Coordinates of C-alpha atoms in Angstrom, one line a residue:
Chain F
X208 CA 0.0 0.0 0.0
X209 CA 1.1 3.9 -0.5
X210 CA 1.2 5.6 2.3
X211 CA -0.6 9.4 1.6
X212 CA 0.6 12.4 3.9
X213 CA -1.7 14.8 5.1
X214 CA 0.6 17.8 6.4
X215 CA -1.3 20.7 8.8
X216 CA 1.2 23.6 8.6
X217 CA 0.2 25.7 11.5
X218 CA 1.1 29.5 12.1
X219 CA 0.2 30.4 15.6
X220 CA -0.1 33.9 16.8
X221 CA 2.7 35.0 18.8
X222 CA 2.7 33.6 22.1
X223 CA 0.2 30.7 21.1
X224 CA 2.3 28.2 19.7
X225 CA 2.3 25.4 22.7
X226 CA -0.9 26.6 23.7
X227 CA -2.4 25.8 19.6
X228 CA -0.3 22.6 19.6
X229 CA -1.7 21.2 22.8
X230 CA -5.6 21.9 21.8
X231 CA -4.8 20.2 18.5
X232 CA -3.4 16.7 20.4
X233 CA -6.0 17.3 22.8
X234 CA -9.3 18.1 21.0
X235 CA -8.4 17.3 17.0
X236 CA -5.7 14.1 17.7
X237 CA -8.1 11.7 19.3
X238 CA -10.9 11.8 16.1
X239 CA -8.3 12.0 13.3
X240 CA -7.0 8.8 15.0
X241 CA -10.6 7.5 14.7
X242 CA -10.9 8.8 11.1
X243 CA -7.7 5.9 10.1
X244 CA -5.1 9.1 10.3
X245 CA -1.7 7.6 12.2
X246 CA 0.3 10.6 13.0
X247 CA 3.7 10.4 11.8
X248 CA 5.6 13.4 13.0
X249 CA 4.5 16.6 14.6
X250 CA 7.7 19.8 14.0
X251 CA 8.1 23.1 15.8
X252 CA 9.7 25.7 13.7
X253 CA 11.6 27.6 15.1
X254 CA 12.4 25.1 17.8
X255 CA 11.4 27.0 20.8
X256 CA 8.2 28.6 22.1
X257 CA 8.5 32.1 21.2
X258 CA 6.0 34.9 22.8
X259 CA 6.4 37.8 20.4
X260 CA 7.0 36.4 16.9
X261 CA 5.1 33.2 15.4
X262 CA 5.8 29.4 16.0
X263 CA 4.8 27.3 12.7
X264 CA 3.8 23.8 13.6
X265 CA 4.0 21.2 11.0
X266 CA 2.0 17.9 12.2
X267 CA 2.0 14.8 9.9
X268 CA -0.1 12.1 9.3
X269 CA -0.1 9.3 7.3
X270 CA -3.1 7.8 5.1
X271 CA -3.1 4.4 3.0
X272 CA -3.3 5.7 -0.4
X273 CA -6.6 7.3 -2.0
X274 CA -8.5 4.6 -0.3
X275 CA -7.4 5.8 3.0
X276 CA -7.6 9.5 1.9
X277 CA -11.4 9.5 1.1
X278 CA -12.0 7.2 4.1
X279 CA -10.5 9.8 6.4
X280 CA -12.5 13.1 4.1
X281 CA -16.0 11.3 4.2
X282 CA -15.4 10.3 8.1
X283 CA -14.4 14.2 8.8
X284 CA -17.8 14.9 6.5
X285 CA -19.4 13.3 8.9
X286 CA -18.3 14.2 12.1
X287 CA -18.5 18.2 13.2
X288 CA -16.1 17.9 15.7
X289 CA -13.7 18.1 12.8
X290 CA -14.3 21.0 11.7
X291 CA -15.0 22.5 14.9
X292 CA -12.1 22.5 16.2
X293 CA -10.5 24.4 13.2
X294 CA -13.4 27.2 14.1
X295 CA -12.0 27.5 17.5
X296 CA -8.5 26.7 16.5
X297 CA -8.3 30.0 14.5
X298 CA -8.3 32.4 17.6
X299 CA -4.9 31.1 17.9
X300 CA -3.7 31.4 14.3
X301 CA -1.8 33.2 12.2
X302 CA -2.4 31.5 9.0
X303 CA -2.6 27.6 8.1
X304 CA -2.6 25.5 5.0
X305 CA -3.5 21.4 4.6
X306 CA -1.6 20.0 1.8
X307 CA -1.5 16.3 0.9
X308 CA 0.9 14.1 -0.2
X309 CA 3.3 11.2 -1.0
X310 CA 7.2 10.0 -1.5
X311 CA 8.0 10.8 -5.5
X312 CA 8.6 7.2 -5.8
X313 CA 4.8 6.2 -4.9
X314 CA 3.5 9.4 -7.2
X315 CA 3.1 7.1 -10.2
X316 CA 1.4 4.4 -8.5
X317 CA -1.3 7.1 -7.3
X318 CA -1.6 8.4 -10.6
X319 CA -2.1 5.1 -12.1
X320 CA -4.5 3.6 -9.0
Chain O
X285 CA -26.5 28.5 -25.3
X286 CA -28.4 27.5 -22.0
X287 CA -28.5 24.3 -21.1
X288 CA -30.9 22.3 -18.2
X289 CA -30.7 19.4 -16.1
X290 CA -32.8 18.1 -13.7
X291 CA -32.3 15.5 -11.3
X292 CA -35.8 14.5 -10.3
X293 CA -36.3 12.4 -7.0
X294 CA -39.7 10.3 -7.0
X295 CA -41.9 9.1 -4.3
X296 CA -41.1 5.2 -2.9
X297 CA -42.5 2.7 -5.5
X298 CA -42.6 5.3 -8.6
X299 CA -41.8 3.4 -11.3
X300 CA -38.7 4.8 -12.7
X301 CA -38.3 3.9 -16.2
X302 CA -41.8 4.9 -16.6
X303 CA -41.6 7.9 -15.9
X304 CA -38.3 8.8 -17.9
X305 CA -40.0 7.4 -21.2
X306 CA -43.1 9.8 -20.6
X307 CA -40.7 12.8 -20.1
X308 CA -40.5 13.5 -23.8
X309 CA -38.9 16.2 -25.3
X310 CA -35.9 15.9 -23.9
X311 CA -31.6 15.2 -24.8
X312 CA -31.5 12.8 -21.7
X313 CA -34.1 11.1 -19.3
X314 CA -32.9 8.2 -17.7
X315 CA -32.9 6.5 -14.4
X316 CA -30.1 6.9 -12.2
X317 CA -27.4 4.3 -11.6
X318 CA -26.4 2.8 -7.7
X319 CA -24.1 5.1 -6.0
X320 CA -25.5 8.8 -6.7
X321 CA -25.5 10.6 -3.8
X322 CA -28.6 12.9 -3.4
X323 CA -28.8 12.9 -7.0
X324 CA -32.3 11.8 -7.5
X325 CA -34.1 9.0 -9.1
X326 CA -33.1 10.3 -12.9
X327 CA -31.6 12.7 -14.8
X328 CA -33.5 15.1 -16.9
X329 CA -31.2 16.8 -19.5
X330 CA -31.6 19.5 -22.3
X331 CA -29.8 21.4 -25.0
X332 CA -31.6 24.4 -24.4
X333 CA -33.3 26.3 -21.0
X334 CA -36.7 24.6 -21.1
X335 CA -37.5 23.7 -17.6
X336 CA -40.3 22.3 -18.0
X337 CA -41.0 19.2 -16.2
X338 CA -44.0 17.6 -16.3
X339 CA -46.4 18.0 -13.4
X340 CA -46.5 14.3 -11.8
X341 CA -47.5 12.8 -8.4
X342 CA -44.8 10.5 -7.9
X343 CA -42.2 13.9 -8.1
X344 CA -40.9 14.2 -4.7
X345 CA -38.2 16.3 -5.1
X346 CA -36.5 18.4 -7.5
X347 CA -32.3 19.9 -7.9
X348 CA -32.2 21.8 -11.3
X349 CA -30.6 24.6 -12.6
X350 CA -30.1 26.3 -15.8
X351 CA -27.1 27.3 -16.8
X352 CA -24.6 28.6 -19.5
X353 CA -21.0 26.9 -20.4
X354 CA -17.7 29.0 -19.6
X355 CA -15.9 25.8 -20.5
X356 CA -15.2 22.6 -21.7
X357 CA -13.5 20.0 -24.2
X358 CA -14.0 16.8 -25.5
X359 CA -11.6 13.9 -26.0
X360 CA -14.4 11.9 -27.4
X361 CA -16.9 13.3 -29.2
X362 CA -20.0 11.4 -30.5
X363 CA -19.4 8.8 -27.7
X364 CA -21.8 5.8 -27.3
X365 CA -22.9 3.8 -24.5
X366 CA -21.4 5.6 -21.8
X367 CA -22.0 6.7 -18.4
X368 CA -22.9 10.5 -18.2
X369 CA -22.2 12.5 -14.4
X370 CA -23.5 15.9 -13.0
X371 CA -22.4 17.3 -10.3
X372 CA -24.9 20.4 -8.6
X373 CA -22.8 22.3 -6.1
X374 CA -23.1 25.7 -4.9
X375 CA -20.4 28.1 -4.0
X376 CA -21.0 30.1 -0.8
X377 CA -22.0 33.4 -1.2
X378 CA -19.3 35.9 -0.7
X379 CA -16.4 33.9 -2.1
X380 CA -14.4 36.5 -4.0
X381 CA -14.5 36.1 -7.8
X382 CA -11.2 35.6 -8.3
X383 CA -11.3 32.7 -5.8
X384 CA -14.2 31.4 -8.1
X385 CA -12.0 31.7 -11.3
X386 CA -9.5 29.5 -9.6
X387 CA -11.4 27.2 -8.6
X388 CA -13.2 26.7 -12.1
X389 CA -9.9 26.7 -13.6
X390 CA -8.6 23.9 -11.7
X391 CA -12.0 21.7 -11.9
X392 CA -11.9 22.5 -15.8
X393 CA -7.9 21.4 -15.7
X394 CA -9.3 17.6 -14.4
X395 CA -9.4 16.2 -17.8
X396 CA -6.0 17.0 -18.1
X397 CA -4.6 14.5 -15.5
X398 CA -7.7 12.1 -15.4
X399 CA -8.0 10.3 -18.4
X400 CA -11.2 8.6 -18.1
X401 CA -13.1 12.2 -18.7
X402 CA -13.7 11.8 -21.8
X403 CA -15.9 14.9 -22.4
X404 CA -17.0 17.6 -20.2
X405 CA -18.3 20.7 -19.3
X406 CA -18.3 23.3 -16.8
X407 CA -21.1 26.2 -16.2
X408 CA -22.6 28.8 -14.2
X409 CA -26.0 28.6 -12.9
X410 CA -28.3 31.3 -14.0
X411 CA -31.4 29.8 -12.4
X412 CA -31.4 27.2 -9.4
X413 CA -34.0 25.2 -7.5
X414 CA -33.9 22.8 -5.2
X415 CA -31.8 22.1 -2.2
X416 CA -29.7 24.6 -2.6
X417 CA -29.2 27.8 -4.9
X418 CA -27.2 26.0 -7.2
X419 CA -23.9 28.3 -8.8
X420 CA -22.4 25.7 -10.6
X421 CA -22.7 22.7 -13.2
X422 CA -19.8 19.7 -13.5
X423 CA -20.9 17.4 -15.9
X424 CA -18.4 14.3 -17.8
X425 CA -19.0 12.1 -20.0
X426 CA -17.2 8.1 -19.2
X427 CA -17.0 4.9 -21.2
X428 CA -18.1 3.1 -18.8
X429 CA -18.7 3.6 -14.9
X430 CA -15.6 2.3 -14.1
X431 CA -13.9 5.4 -15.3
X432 CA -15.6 7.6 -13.1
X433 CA -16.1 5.3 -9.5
X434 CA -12.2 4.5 -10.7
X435 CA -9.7 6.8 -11.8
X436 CA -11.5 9.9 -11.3
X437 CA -11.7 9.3 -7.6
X438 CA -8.4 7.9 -6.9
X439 CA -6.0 10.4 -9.4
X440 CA -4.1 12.7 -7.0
X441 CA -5.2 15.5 -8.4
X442 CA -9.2 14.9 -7.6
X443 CA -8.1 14.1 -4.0
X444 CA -5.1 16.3 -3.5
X445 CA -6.2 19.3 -5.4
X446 CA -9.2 20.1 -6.3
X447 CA -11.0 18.8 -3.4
X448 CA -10.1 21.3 -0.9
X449 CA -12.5 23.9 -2.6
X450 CA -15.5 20.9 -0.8
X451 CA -13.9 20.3 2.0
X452 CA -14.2 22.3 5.2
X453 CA -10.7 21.1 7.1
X454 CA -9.0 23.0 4.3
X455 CA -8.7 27.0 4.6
X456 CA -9.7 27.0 0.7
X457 CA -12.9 25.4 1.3
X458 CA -15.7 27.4 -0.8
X459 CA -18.2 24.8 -1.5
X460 CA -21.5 24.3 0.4
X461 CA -21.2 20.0 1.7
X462 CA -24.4 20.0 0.2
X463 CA -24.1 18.4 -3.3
X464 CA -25.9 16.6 -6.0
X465 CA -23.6 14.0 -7.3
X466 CA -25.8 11.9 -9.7
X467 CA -24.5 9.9 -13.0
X468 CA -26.7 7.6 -15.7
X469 CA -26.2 5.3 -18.6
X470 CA -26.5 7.3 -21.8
X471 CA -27.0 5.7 -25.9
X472 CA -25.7 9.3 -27.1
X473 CA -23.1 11.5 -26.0
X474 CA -25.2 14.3 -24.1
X475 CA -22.3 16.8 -24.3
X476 CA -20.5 16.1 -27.5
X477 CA -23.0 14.3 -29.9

């Protein structure tokens, strides 16, 4: 199978970064687990909580291919906590982007299902 | 020119195939296939903005629109036997135009990188009814239904790109989670015959 990454890039508002990170392992971990997501990694750029400037957090988490992908969308579709938390998540941020993907040697075995 | 679709949902028991053959004037009316998602019992198609549908008991529900093209292409034209696909969605009010643009450009760029798309067509709505004021009209043409339950789910760029405009965990999220996804067997090509 091919694993998928699904990659939150976080910007936190200055002085939020541990703060945003916690809420997202608290409140958002626990039902992406239960949507099939396995985190892989989670990043703190720069690599120290910082009170005047912003933190970016980059979390990772790993999906079995497009199968896995759309099991994880259409379980978030159904579930409000999902997007809930983003709504209260973005007191705290800055800016944030979800970007999927996948090594460059699994990109033609996507392509080609 | 306008165009019109319907996908008409009838009561429990209606007899589908039935009903399509007394639709009449029409470019398509046929019974949906398994796996549309509120996409009605069948699909009502036209050439041209007649929206007349006729008046019926068994009608329980109706998603329509009217709408004009702003793009398309075909890879097949004069296709035969294939599986046609509408997609109904509506783009929440206030989304900058620009945005919009993007957004059509990428779903109008899915042909490019899904194969199985072997004709389509993109629109605006002019005039919506239905669940929800419908804004715009994604409709492909497929050999068969393997090309659209198939590669056009699982290519990357379906997934990985262009479905962040539908789904709310992404910041580019635009679309109303309220769609008509509805598909049906065709003779004739509906959008390049």
């Amino acid at each position: 199978m091919t694993a998928v990454q699904i990659i939150d890039d976080l910007v936190a508002r200055p002085g939020e970064g541990k703060a945003l990170l916690d809420a997202y392992m608290a409140d958002y971990a626990p039902g992406a687990r239960a949507r099939g997501m396995v985190l892989d990694r989670v990043l703190v750029s720069p690599p120290l909580w910082m009170d005047d400037q912003p933190n970016t957090l980059t979390i990772v988490w790993n999906v079995e291919g497009a199968a896995g992908w759309w099991g994880m969308r259409l379980a978030a579709g159904a579930d409000p906590s999902a997007t809930a938390f983003w709504e209260t998540a973005g007191a705290r941020l800055v800016s944030r982007a979800r970007r999927f993907a996948a090594a460059p040697e699994d990109v033609e075995t996507l392509c080609n299902g | 020119m306008a165009k019109f679709t319907a996908l008409i949902t009838l009561q429990p028991g209606a007899d589908r195939d039935a009903f399509a053959r007394n639709i009449g004037d029409a470019t398509l009316a046929q019974p949906t296939l398994p796996g549309v998602f509120d996409g009605g019992d069948l699909i009502l198609h036209r050439q041209v903005a007649n929206e007349a549908v006729p008046s019926d008991a068994a009608i329980a529900h109706i998603d329509s629109a009217v709408y004009e093209p702003i793009g398309g292409g075909a890879h097949e034209p004069g296709l035969r036997n294939g599986v046609y696909r509408c997609l109904l969605l509506a783009v929440k009010p206030g989304t900058p135009e620009a945005t919009v643009r993007q957004f059509e450009s990428e779903t109008l760029a899915m042909p490019h990188y899904i194969g199985t798309i072997r004709n389509w067509r993109l629109s605006r709505v002019t005039k919506a009814s239905g669940a929800r004021v419908w804004t715009h009209v994604w409709e492909q043409e497929y050999a068969d239904i393997g090309g659209l339950l198939g590669p056009y789910m699982t290519n990357p760029y379906h997934w990985a790109r262009v479905d962040r405009w539908f789904d709310p965990e992404c910041p580019e999220w635009i679309v109303d989670t309220r769609l008509c996804h509805s598909f049906c067997a065709f003779e004739r090509s509906v959008l390049n015959p």
